[in-house]
Amino acid sequence: MRDSYYITTPIYYVNDSPHVGHAYTTLACDVLARFMRLDGRKVKFLTGTDEHGQKIEKSARAAGMEPQEFTDKVSQNFRDLAKAMDFSNDDFIRTTEARHVRSCQALWRRLKENDQIYLGGYAGWYAVADEAFYDEDELTPGPGGKKIAPSGAECEWVEEPSYFFKLSEWQDRLLAYYDRTPCPVAPETRRNEVVSFVKSGLKDLSVSRTTFKWGIPVPDDPAHVMYVWLDALTNYITAAGYPDVDSADYRTFWPASLHMVGKDILRFHAVYWPAFLMAAGLEPPQRVFAHGWWTNEGQKISKRLGNVIDPHDLVAKYGLDQVRYFLLREVPFGNDGDFSHRAIVNRINGDLANGFGNLAQRVLKMINSSCDGKVPQPGSLTLEDDALLATARGLLDSLRKDIAQQAFHKALDALWQAIGAGDRYVNEQTPWSLKKTDPARMNTVLYVAADVVRHLAILAQPFVPHASARLLDFLAVPGDRRTFAALGTADMLRPGTALPAPEGLFPRYIEIAEGAAGRS
């Protein structure tokens, strides 16, 4: 296992405001980045915005703005989202930056030197909304004789001079790439889709346009701008220091550990991108994971239906950690999911308030009232004590396996199974009764329960960072003892440590008539 970890979101297209889908993708990357940092790895977490292409040029014109002015404004919306969601990205890249132009043109020259690009002419179907080319057999008839792409976007017939990338030469090498262990495309259903597409035969790919100017000029032929996907995908090596392949950043972080994408852009990341890289003599990414989409109360999310979910509104209504938890717990990551207010309220009340929050509160309140507000001194441990501590200490290995597979729902389920074990332990040991009959045993029970809560708080940090930090504050755990390295017996709670009075972590919510929710 490398001691570095490079995680990327797709760079988001700046023709609209960010929505819950953008938040979902970046949240998954944020959890991975936080987990790996806590596990002692050197992390680079990248997100950013994709700012070139015909669609951006048209959107800017419709807004009465120059493309650069338009992209400056909309790109800031994605920075604002990262701040509102407290994402821990180390870098934010824009494809209009000078470093990226330099990187793209260097990659183009490398492909040209390797005889992977040639000049020809393109005639075919192009969807501006997708910035993608489609074959005739991929399209369906639309109203007025229009051609419709699989995404639902309208296509137009395009004829123009174009440079082509020799994608047709890369079928066998791509298939060999997909056969690696571990497989670089996930989940398995997405890998099967990609393999099927590549086995069906690859055609050379048009990688330049002449019908618009808002893009990165092709080196030595400024009449052409680079195809927006060649431009956009290159951001991942730009941020790693390319074309300086001898730089510390590039040697540390490339190839990327994981590109996180939505399922609609899998082909670009799992077919075109590794082919571009291998053709340039560069290593392809170690893994691409394509997750599913969200619907809203059973309906497809669209501006036309007016049911777009604004992540800022969700955070304002329910709280940041609550939204983070719900999005990664509600459905198996990789599948499609349905958002509903009732579902998020149920998760907040059942899992957070009555689960994690209740366990922490009951243990800490009893220490506050029955142990003079100090970590109690434990006595000899019983089999029940050892069993609960073993459950907590076994969680890290379990979570590592789940996180490595991006199985966030499984990781959270394991954490909440341990929370349930902690609750059962407290119920069975009845420390409130022991206060009168066996105070020494009460101290042991509360100590064991509190240290299990410490384990849970440390491990939950990637998912609910603010609540976890507050809980670790209530346990008086120093800042340098909050990483996964501090989960051993040497860092157990120290008896006699004064603890602050605890407060509730997760307020309960009540469902109200319109389907919204309010604090109880």
PDB file of C-alpha atoms in Angstrom, residues 197-480:
ATOM      1  CA  PHE A 197     -18.033  -1.007 -24.873  1.00  0.00           C
ATOM      2  CA  VAL A 198     -14.331  -1.525 -25.575  1.00  0.00           C
ATOM      3  CA  LYS A 199     -14.815  -5.077 -26.858  1.00  0.00           C
ATOM      4  CA  SER A 200     -17.425  -3.811 -29.321  1.00  0.00           C
ATOM      5  CA  GLY A 201     -14.637  -1.930 -31.131  1.00  0.00           C
ATOM      6  CA  LEU A 202     -13.091   1.512 -30.765  1.00  0.00           C
ATOM      7  CA  LYS A 203     -12.963   4.275 -33.351  1.00  0.00           C
ATOM      8  CA  ASP A 204     -10.451   7.082 -33.486  1.00  0.00           C
ATOM      9  CA  LEU A 205     -11.615  10.043 -31.425  1.00  0.00           C
ATOM     10  CA  SER A 206     -11.948  13.630 -32.619  1.00  0.00           C
ATOM     11  CA  VAL A 207      -9.887  15.749 -30.202  1.00  0.00           C
ATOM     12  CA  SER A 208     -10.103  19.267 -31.634  1.00  0.00           C
ATOM     13  CA  ARG A 209     -12.760  21.740 -32.772  1.00  0.00           C
ATOM     14  CA  THR A 210     -12.691  24.745 -35.116  1.00  0.00           C
ATOM     15  CA  THR A 211     -16.296  26.003 -34.843  1.00  0.00           C
ATOM     16  CA  PHE A 212     -15.710  27.894 -31.584  1.00  0.00           C
ATOM     17  CA  LYS A 213     -12.743  29.512 -29.832  1.00  0.00           C
ATOM     18  CA  TRP A 214     -13.368  29.134 -26.076  1.00  0.00           C
ATOM     19  CA  GLY A 215     -10.790  26.475 -25.348  1.00  0.00           C
ATOM     20  CA  ILE A 216      -7.084  25.737 -25.166  1.00  0.00           C
ATOM     21  CA  PRO A 217      -5.372  26.332 -28.527  1.00  0.00           C
ATOM     22  CA  VAL A 218      -3.778  23.314 -30.186  1.00  0.00           C
ATOM     23  CA  PRO A 219       0.014  23.793 -30.193  1.00  0.00           C
ATOM     24  CA  ASP A 220       1.275  25.030 -33.569  1.00  0.00           C
ATOM     25  CA  ASP A 221      -2.254  25.159 -35.006  1.00  0.00           C
ATOM     26  CA  PRO A 222      -4.289  27.871 -33.215  1.00  0.00           C
ATOM     27  CA  ALA A 223      -7.218  27.494 -35.626  1.00  0.00           C
ATOM     28  CA  HIS A 224      -8.102  24.452 -33.493  1.00  0.00           C
ATOM     29  CA  VAL A 225      -8.980  24.264 -29.806  1.00  0.00           C
ATOM     30  CA  MET A 226      -8.647  21.041 -27.849  1.00  0.00           C
ATOM     31  CA  TYR A 227     -11.662  18.805 -27.400  1.00  0.00           C
ATOM     32  CA  VAL A 228     -13.084  19.770 -24.029  1.00  0.00           C
ATOM     33  CA  TRP A 229     -12.724  16.289 -22.534  1.00  0.00           C
ATOM     34  CA  LEU A 230      -9.026  16.005 -23.397  1.00  0.00           C
ATOM     35  CA  ASP A 231      -8.653  19.430 -21.798  1.00  0.00           C
ATOM     36  CA  ALA A 232     -10.760  18.579 -18.734  1.00  0.00           C
ATOM     37  CA  LEU A 233      -9.295  15.149 -17.963  1.00  0.00           C
ATOM     38  CA  THR A 234      -5.775  16.540 -18.027  1.00  0.00           C
ATOM     39  CA  ASN A 235      -6.543  18.526 -14.866  1.00  0.00           C
ATOM     40  CA  TYR A 236      -5.691  15.444 -12.798  1.00  0.00           C
ATOM     41  CA  ILE A 237      -2.048  15.433 -13.917  1.00  0.00           C
ATOM     42  CA  THR A 238      -1.856  19.239 -13.993  1.00  0.00           C
ATOM     43  CA  ALA A 239      -2.539  19.350 -10.250  1.00  0.00           C
ATOM     44  CA  ALA A 240       0.056  16.616  -9.701  1.00  0.00           C
ATOM     45  CA  GLY A 241       2.732  18.790 -11.317  1.00  0.00           C
ATOM     46  CA  TYR A 242       2.726  17.667 -14.961  1.00  0.00           C
ATOM     47  CA  PRO A 243       4.628  18.227 -17.202  1.00  0.00           C
ATOM     48  CA  ASP A 244       7.362  18.206 -14.533  1.00  0.00           C
ATOM     49  CA  VAL A 245       7.332  14.435 -14.028  1.00  0.00           C
ATOM     50  CA  ASP A 246      10.417  14.676 -11.809  1.00  0.00           C
ATOM     51  CA  SER A 247       8.742  17.005  -9.327  1.00  0.00           C
ATOM     52  CA  ALA A 248       8.131  15.813  -5.777  1.00  0.00           C
ATOM     53  CA  ASP A 249       4.350  16.128  -6.184  1.00  0.00           C
ATOM     54  CA  TYR A 250       4.235  14.077  -9.366  1.00  0.00           C
ATOM     55  CA  ARG A 251       6.486  11.340  -7.997  1.00  0.00           C
ATOM     56  CA  THR A 252       4.487  11.265  -4.751  1.00  0.00           C
ATOM     57  CA  PHE A 253       0.946  11.331  -6.069  1.00  0.00           C
ATOM     58  CA  TRP A 254       0.791  10.058  -9.642  1.00  0.00           C
ATOM     59  CA  PRO A 255      -0.842   7.756 -10.641  1.00  0.00           C
ATOM     60  CA  ALA A 256      -4.017   8.885  -8.930  1.00  0.00           C
ATOM     61  CA  SER A 257      -5.313   6.485  -6.296  1.00  0.00           C
ATOM     62  CA  LEU A 258      -8.949   7.137  -7.211  1.00  0.00           C
ATOM     63  CA  HIS A 259     -10.981   9.231  -9.621  1.00  0.00           C
ATOM     64  CA  MET A 260     -14.524   9.549  -8.245  1.00  0.00           C
ATOM     65  CA  VAL A 261     -17.141  10.219 -10.945  1.00  0.00           C
ATOM     66  CA  GLY A 262     -20.846   9.986 -11.663  1.00  0.00           C
ATOM     67  CA  LYS A 263     -21.933   7.071 -13.829  1.00  0.00           C
ATOM     68  CA  ASP A 264     -22.778   9.390 -16.738  1.00  0.00           C
ATOM     69  CA  ILE A 265     -19.119  10.299 -17.337  1.00  0.00           C
ATOM     70  CA  LEU A 266     -17.582   6.875 -16.783  1.00  0.00           C
ATOM     71  CA  ARG A 267     -16.635   6.307 -20.436  1.00  0.00           C
ATOM     72  CA  PHE A 268     -14.506   9.441 -20.535  1.00  0.00           C
ATOM     73  CA  HIS A 269     -12.625   8.437 -17.388  1.00  0.00           C
ATOM     74  CA  ALA A 270     -12.348   4.683 -17.884  1.00  0.00           C
ATOM     75  CA  VAL A 271     -11.774   4.528 -21.663  1.00  0.00           C
ATOM     76  CA  TYR A 272     -10.475   7.799 -23.114  1.00  0.00           C
ATOM     77  CA  TRP A 273      -8.403   8.945 -20.136  1.00  0.00           C
ATOM     78  CA  PRO A 274      -6.305   5.798 -19.570  1.00  0.00           C
ATOM     79  CA  ALA A 275      -5.793   5.558 -23.342  1.00  0.00           C
ATOM     80  CA  PHE A 276      -4.554   9.173 -23.505  1.00  0.00           C
ATOM     81  CA  LEU A 277      -2.175   8.548 -20.619  1.00  0.00           C
ATOM     82  CA  MET A 278      -0.756   5.248 -21.858  1.00  0.00           C
ATOM     83  CA  ALA A 279      -0.354   6.737 -25.350  1.00  0.00           C
ATOM     84  CA  ALA A 280       1.706   9.535 -23.776  1.00  0.00           C
ATOM     85  CA  GLY A 281       3.844   7.023 -21.872  1.00  0.00           C
ATOM     86  CA  LEU A 282       2.237   7.914 -18.526  1.00  0.00           C
ATOM     87  CA  GLU A 283       0.660   5.624 -15.944  1.00  0.00           C
ATOM     88  CA  PRO A 284      -3.153   5.374 -15.897  1.00  0.00           C
ATOM     89  CA  PRO A 285      -5.116   5.901 -12.650  1.00  0.00           C
ATOM     90  CA  GLN A 286      -5.231   3.064 -10.155  1.00  0.00           C
ATOM     91  CA  ARG A 287      -9.013   3.166  -9.840  1.00  0.00           C
ATOM     92  CA  VAL A 288     -12.106   4.894 -11.214  1.00  0.00           C
ATOM     93  CA  PHE A 289     -15.333   4.583  -9.219  1.00  0.00           C
ATOM     94  CA  ALA A 290     -18.657   5.569 -10.800  1.00  0.00           C
ATOM     95  CA  HIS A 291     -21.504   6.193  -8.364  1.00  0.00           C
ATOM     96  CA  GLY A 292     -25.236   6.441  -9.021  1.00  0.00           C
ATOM     97  CA  TRP A 293     -27.692   9.335  -9.163  1.00  0.00           C
ATOM     98  CA  TRP A 294     -30.236  10.754  -6.733  1.00  0.00           C
ATOM     99  CA  THR A 295     -33.925  11.213  -7.354  1.00  0.00           C
ATOM    100  CA  ASN A 296     -36.104  13.543  -5.282  1.00  0.00           C
ATOM    101  CA  GLU A 297     -39.135  11.942  -3.602  1.00  0.00           C
ATOM    102  CA  GLY A 298     -39.207   9.374  -6.419  1.00  0.00           C
ATOM    103  CA  GLN A 299     -38.878  11.877  -9.287  1.00  0.00           C
ATOM    104  CA  LYS A 300     -35.919  12.466 -11.570  1.00  0.00           C
ATOM    105  CA  ILE A 301     -34.211  15.704 -10.553  1.00  0.00           C
ATOM    106  CA  SER A 302     -34.388  18.436 -13.187  1.00  0.00           C
ATOM    107  CA  LYS A 303     -34.683  22.186 -13.464  1.00  0.00           C
ATOM    108  CA  ARG A 304     -37.779  21.689 -15.623  1.00  0.00           C
ATOM    109  CA  LEU A 305     -39.573  19.953 -12.750  1.00  0.00           C
ATOM    110  CA  GLY A 306     -38.292  22.530 -10.272  1.00  0.00           C
ATOM    111  CA  ASN A 307     -37.120  19.832  -7.865  1.00  0.00           C
ATOM    112  CA  VAL A 308     -33.373  20.468  -7.844  1.00  0.00           C
ATOM    113  CA  ILE A 309     -31.981  19.870  -4.339  1.00  0.00           C
ATOM    114  CA  ASP A 310     -29.797  22.728  -3.108  1.00  0.00           C
ATOM    115  CA  PRO A 311     -27.169  21.386  -0.668  1.00  0.00           C
ATOM    116  CA  HIS A 312     -26.988  24.776   1.066  1.00  0.00           C
ATOM    117  CA  ASP A 313     -30.689  24.478   1.915  1.00  0.00           C
ATOM    118  CA  LEU A 314     -30.235  20.935   3.237  1.00  0.00           C
ATOM    119  CA  VAL A 315     -27.413  21.999   5.544  1.00  0.00           C
ATOM    120  CA  ALA A 316     -29.387  25.003   6.790  1.00  0.00           C
ATOM    121  CA  LYS A 317     -32.403  22.786   7.545  1.00  0.00           C
ATOM    122  CA  TYR A 318     -30.823  19.664   9.003  1.00  0.00           C
ATOM    123  CA  GLY A 319     -27.219  20.442   9.916  1.00  0.00           C
ATOM    124  CA  LEU A 320     -23.951  19.643   8.156  1.00  0.00           C
ATOM    125  CA  ASP A 321     -23.044  16.355   9.810  1.00  0.00           C
ATOM    126  CA  GLN A 322     -26.616  15.131   9.512  1.00  0.00           C
ATOM    127  CA  VAL A 323     -26.621  15.721   5.747  1.00  0.00           C
ATOM    128  CA  ARG A 324     -23.192  14.111   5.338  1.00  0.00           C
ATOM    129  CA  TYR A 325     -24.323  11.042   7.269  1.00  0.00           C
ATOM    130  CA  PHE A 326     -27.602  10.641   5.404  1.00  0.00           C
ATOM    131  CA  LEU A 327     -26.114  10.903   1.914  1.00  0.00           C
ATOM    132  CA  LEU A 328     -23.570   8.164   2.561  1.00  0.00           C
ATOM    133  CA  ARG A 329     -25.732   5.909   4.751  1.00  0.00           C
ATOM    134  CA  GLU A 330     -29.080   5.828   2.984  1.00  0.00           C
ATOM    135  CA  VAL A 331     -28.123   3.737  -0.060  1.00  0.00           C
ATOM    136  CA  PRO A 332     -25.218   1.433  -0.960  1.00  0.00           C
ATOM    137  CA  PHE A 333     -22.625   3.678  -2.569  1.00  0.00           C
ATOM    138  CA  GLY A 334     -22.592   3.090  -6.311  1.00  0.00           C
ATOM    139  CA  ASN A 335     -26.362   2.568  -6.543  1.00  0.00           C
ATOM    140  CA  ASP A 336     -28.994   5.158  -7.367  1.00  0.00           C
ATOM    141  CA  GLY A 337     -30.753   6.664  -4.356  1.00  0.00           C
ATOM    142  CA  ASP A 338     -33.948   8.529  -3.585  1.00  0.00           C
ATOM    143  CA  PHE A 339     -33.916  11.596  -1.369  1.00  0.00           C
ATOM    144  CA  SER A 340     -36.914  12.236   0.865  1.00  0.00           C
ATOM    145  CA  HIS A 341     -37.401  14.506   3.875  1.00  0.00           C
ATOM    146  CA  ARG A 342     -38.970  11.671   5.802  1.00  0.00           C
ATOM    147  CA  ALA A 343     -35.950   9.442   5.191  1.00  0.00           C
ATOM    148  CA  ILE A 344     -33.426  12.018   6.386  1.00  0.00           C
ATOM    149  CA  VAL A 345     -35.516  12.782   9.495  1.00  0.00           C
ATOM    150  CA  ASN A 346     -35.692   9.055  10.268  1.00  0.00           C
ATOM    151  CA  ARG A 347     -31.930   8.748   9.940  1.00  0.00           C
ATOM    152  CA  ILE A 348     -31.322  11.783  12.144  1.00  0.00           C
ATOM    153  CA  ASN A 349     -33.684  10.600  14.856  1.00  0.00           C
ATOM    154  CA  GLY A 350     -33.021   6.881  14.708  1.00  0.00           C
ATOM    155  CA  ASP A 351     -29.305   6.634  13.956  1.00  0.00           C
ATOM    156  CA  LEU A 352     -27.856   9.920  15.178  1.00  0.00           C
ATOM    157  CA  ALA A 353     -30.030  11.227  18.024  1.00  0.00           C
ATOM    158  CA  ASN A 354     -31.262   7.916  19.464  1.00  0.00           C
ATOM    159  CA  GLY A 355     -28.145   5.988  18.467  1.00  0.00           C
ATOM    160  CA  PHE A 356     -24.724   7.604  18.580  1.00  0.00           C
ATOM    161  CA  GLY A 357     -25.839  10.748  20.401  1.00  0.00           C
ATOM    162  CA  ASN A 358     -27.809   8.842  23.031  1.00  0.00           C
ATOM    163  CA  LEU A 359     -24.959   6.438  23.847  1.00  0.00           C
ATOM    164  CA  ALA A 360     -22.471   9.268  24.255  1.00  0.00           C
ATOM    165  CA  GLN A 361     -24.843  11.420  26.274  1.00  0.00           C
ATOM    166  CA  ARG A 362     -25.918   8.752  28.752  1.00  0.00           C
ATOM    167  CA  VAL A 363     -22.333   7.640  29.461  1.00  0.00           C
ATOM    168  CA  LEU A 364     -20.908  11.143  29.778  1.00  0.00           C
ATOM    169  CA  LYS A 365     -23.816  12.466  31.835  1.00  0.00           C
ATOM    170  CA  MET A 366     -23.429   9.644  34.328  1.00  0.00           C
ATOM    171  CA  ILE A 367     -19.677  10.264  34.602  1.00  0.00           C
ATOM    172  CA  ASN A 368     -20.460  13.921  35.168  1.00  0.00           C
ATOM    173  CA  SER A 369     -23.018  13.208  37.893  1.00  0.00           C
ATOM    174  CA  SER A 370     -21.548  10.093  39.528  1.00  0.00           C
ATOM    175  CA  CYS A 371     -17.783  10.389  39.082  1.00  0.00           C
ATOM    176  CA  ASP A 372     -17.251  14.067  39.957  1.00  0.00           C
ATOM    177  CA  GLY A 373     -16.945  14.857  36.250  1.00  0.00           C
ATOM    178  CA  LYS A 374     -13.677  12.916  35.937  1.00  0.00           C
ATOM    179  CA  VAL A 375     -12.685   9.816  33.983  1.00  0.00           C
ATOM    180  CA  PRO A 376     -13.281   7.006  36.508  1.00  0.00           C
ATOM    181  CA  GLN A 377     -10.623   4.552  37.653  1.00  0.00           C
ATOM    182  CA  PRO A 378     -11.400   1.071  36.250  1.00  0.00           C
ATOM    183  CA  GLY A 379     -10.931  -2.151  38.172  1.00  0.00           C
ATOM    184  CA  SER A 380     -10.469  -5.653  36.837  1.00  0.00           C
ATOM    185  CA  LEU A 381     -12.189  -6.281  33.505  1.00  0.00           C
ATOM    186  CA  THR A 382     -14.819  -8.952  33.020  1.00  0.00           C
ATOM    187  CA  LEU A 383     -15.476 -11.018  29.896  1.00  0.00           C
ATOM    188  CA  GLU A 384     -18.250  -8.580  28.980  1.00  0.00           C
ATOM    189  CA  ASP A 385     -15.870  -5.621  29.279  1.00  0.00           C
ATOM    190  CA  ASP A 386     -13.229  -7.325  27.148  1.00  0.00           C
ATOM    191  CA  ALA A 387     -15.791  -8.319  24.522  1.00  0.00           C
ATOM    192  CA  LEU A 388     -17.014  -4.745  24.045  1.00  0.00           C
ATOM    193  CA  LEU A 389     -13.478  -3.339  23.919  1.00  0.00           C
ATOM    194  CA  ALA A 390     -12.533  -6.019  21.377  1.00  0.00           C
ATOM    195  CA  THR A 391     -15.482  -4.958  19.225  1.00  0.00           C
ATOM    196  CA  ALA A 392     -14.275  -1.362  19.256  1.00  0.00           C
ATOM    197  CA  ARG A 393     -10.644  -2.304  18.615  1.00  0.00           C
ATOM    198  CA  GLY A 394     -11.585  -4.500  15.670  1.00  0.00           C
ATOM    199  CA  LEU A 395     -13.407  -1.725  13.857  1.00  0.00           C
ATOM    200  CA  LEU A 396     -10.404  -0.087  12.185  1.00  0.00           C
ATOM    201  CA  ASP A 397      -9.426  -3.155  10.154  1.00  0.00           C
ATOM    202  CA  SER A 398     -13.042  -3.619   9.105  1.00  0.00           C
ATOM    203  CA  LEU A 399     -13.386   0.027   8.084  1.00  0.00           C
ATOM    204  CA  ARG A 400     -10.142  -0.041   6.120  1.00  0.00           C
ATOM    205  CA  LYS A 401     -11.500  -2.855   3.953  1.00  0.00           C
ATOM    206  CA  ASP A 402     -14.825  -1.098   3.381  1.00  0.00           C
ATOM    207  CA  ILE A 403     -13.268   2.288   2.643  1.00  0.00           C
ATOM    208  CA  ALA A 404     -10.808   0.711   0.186  1.00  0.00           C
ATOM    209  CA  GLN A 405     -13.871  -0.501  -1.767  1.00  0.00           C
ATOM    210  CA  GLN A 406     -15.754   2.806  -1.328  1.00  0.00           C
ATOM    211  CA  ALA A 407     -18.407   0.849   0.579  1.00  0.00           C
ATOM    212  CA  PHE A 408     -19.309   3.779   2.826  1.00  0.00           C
ATOM    213  CA  HIS A 409     -22.655   2.306   3.828  1.00  0.00           C
ATOM    214  CA  LYS A 410     -20.901  -0.835   5.082  1.00  0.00           C
ATOM    215  CA  ALA A 411     -18.391   1.183   7.071  1.00  0.00           C
ATOM    216  CA  LEU A 412     -21.189   3.167   8.685  1.00  0.00           C
ATOM    217  CA  ASP A 413     -23.171   0.014   9.368  1.00  0.00           C
ATOM    218  CA  ALA A 414     -20.149  -1.457  11.189  1.00  0.00           C
ATOM    219  CA  LEU A 415     -19.817   1.706  13.285  1.00  0.00           C
ATOM    220  CA  TRP A 416     -23.494   1.658  14.183  1.00  0.00           C
ATOM    221  CA  GLN A 417     -23.365  -2.041  15.030  1.00  0.00           C
ATOM    222  CA  ALA A 418     -20.692  -1.125  17.578  1.00  0.00           C
ATOM    223  CA  ILE A 419     -22.858   1.735  18.862  1.00  0.00           C
ATOM    224  CA  GLY A 420     -25.667  -0.768  19.358  1.00  0.00           C
ATOM    225  CA  ALA A 421     -23.281  -3.107  21.212  1.00  0.00           C
ATOM    226  CA  GLY A 422     -22.304  -0.209  23.462  1.00  0.00           C
ATOM    227  CA  ASP A 423     -25.936   0.577  24.233  1.00  0.00           C
ATOM    228  CA  ARG A 424     -26.688  -3.074  25.062  1.00  0.00           C
ATOM    229  CA  TYR A 425     -23.644  -3.218  27.317  1.00  0.00           C
ATOM    230  CA  VAL A 426     -24.798  -0.167  29.304  1.00  0.00           C
ATOM    231  CA  ASN A 427     -28.335  -1.537  29.548  1.00  0.00           C
ATOM    232  CA  GLU A 428     -27.101  -4.924  30.770  1.00  0.00           C
ATOM    233  CA  GLN A 429     -24.496  -3.598  33.212  1.00  0.00           C
ATOM    234  CA  THR A 430     -26.905  -0.976  34.704  1.00  0.00           C
ATOM    235  CA  PRO A 431     -24.288   1.426  36.098  1.00  0.00           C
ATOM    236  CA  TRP A 432     -27.092   3.504  37.675  1.00  0.00           C
ATOM    237  CA  SER A 433     -27.885   0.524  39.912  1.00  0.00           C
ATOM    238  CA  LEU A 434     -24.225  -0.230  40.564  1.00  0.00           C
ATOM    239  CA  LYS A 435     -23.810   3.283  41.944  1.00  0.00           C
ATOM    240  CA  LYS A 436     -25.547   2.087  45.095  1.00  0.00           C
ATOM    241  CA  THR A 437     -24.510  -1.576  45.215  1.00  0.00           C
ATOM    242  CA  ASP A 438     -20.984  -1.646  43.744  1.00  0.00           C
ATOM    243  CA  PRO A 439     -19.439   1.795  43.000  1.00  0.00           C
ATOM    244  CA  ALA A 440     -16.114   0.258  41.966  1.00  0.00           C
ATOM    245  CA  ARG A 441     -17.836  -1.840  39.317  1.00  0.00           C
ATOM    246  CA  MET A 442     -19.810   1.218  38.187  1.00  0.00           C
ATOM    247  CA  ASN A 443     -16.492   3.004  37.622  1.00  0.00           C
ATOM    248  CA  THR A 444     -15.223   0.131  35.483  1.00  0.00           C
ATOM    249  CA  VAL A 445     -18.407  -0.025  33.416  1.00  0.00           C
ATOM    250  CA  LEU A 446     -18.413   3.711  32.781  1.00  0.00           C
ATOM    251  CA  TYR A 447     -14.707   3.694  31.960  1.00  0.00           C
ATOM    252  CA  VAL A 448     -15.102   0.892  29.416  1.00  0.00           C
ATOM    253  CA  ALA A 449     -18.164   2.541  27.861  1.00  0.00           C
ATOM    254  CA  ALA A 450     -16.413   5.921  27.678  1.00  0.00           C
ATOM    255  CA  ASP A 451     -13.337   4.468  26.001  1.00  0.00           C
ATOM    256  CA  VAL A 452     -15.520   2.702  23.469  1.00  0.00           C
ATOM    257  CA  VAL A 453     -17.182   6.059  22.769  1.00  0.00           C
ATOM    258  CA  ARG A 454     -13.678   7.490  22.265  1.00  0.00           C
ATOM    259  CA  HIS A 455     -12.985   4.791  19.667  1.00  0.00           C
ATOM    260  CA  LEU A 456     -16.251   5.525  17.903  1.00  0.00           C
ATOM    261  CA  ALA A 457     -15.657   9.282  17.905  1.00  0.00           C
ATOM    262  CA  ILE A 458     -12.192   8.906  16.371  1.00  0.00           C
ATOM    263  CA  LEU A 459     -13.408   6.503  13.703  1.00  0.00           C
ATOM    264  CA  ALA A 460     -16.505   8.569  12.874  1.00  0.00           C
ATOM    265  CA  GLN A 461     -14.490  11.725  12.146  1.00  0.00           C
ATOM    266  CA  PRO A 462     -14.405  11.264   8.345  1.00  0.00           C
ATOM    267  CA  PHE A 463     -18.211  11.041   8.253  1.00  0.00           C
ATOM    268  CA  VAL A 464     -19.414  13.432  10.979  1.00  0.00           C
ATOM    269  CA  PRO A 465     -16.337  15.566  11.700  1.00  0.00           C
ATOM    270  CA  HIS A 466     -17.984  18.311  13.751  1.00  0.00           C
ATOM    271  CA  ALA A 467     -19.962  16.055  16.069  1.00  0.00           C
ATOM    272  CA  SER A 468     -16.922  13.796  16.473  1.00  0.00           C
ATOM    273  CA  ALA A 469     -14.717  16.759  17.384  1.00  0.00           C
ATOM    274  CA  ARG A 470     -17.232  17.938  19.992  1.00  0.00           C
ATOM    275  CA  LEU A 471     -17.456  14.441  21.445  1.00  0.00           C
ATOM    276  CA  LEU A 472     -13.670  14.162  21.670  1.00  0.00           C
ATOM    277  CA  ASP A 473     -13.673  17.545  23.392  1.00  0.00           C
ATOM    278  CA  PHE A 474     -16.189  16.199  25.936  1.00  0.00           C
ATOM    279  CA  LEU A 475     -13.787  13.287  26.509  1.00  0.00           C
ATOM    280  CA  ALA A 476     -10.824  15.689  26.861  1.00  0.00           C
ATOM    281  CA  VAL A 477      -8.890  13.839  24.162  1.00  0.00           C
ATOM    282  CA  PRO A 478      -5.920  15.995  23.090  1.00  0.00           C
ATOM    283  CA  GLY A 479      -5.684  17.041  19.446  1.00  0.00           C
ATOM    284  CA  ASP A 480      -2.601  14.912  18.832  1.00  0.00           C
TER     285      ASP A 480
END
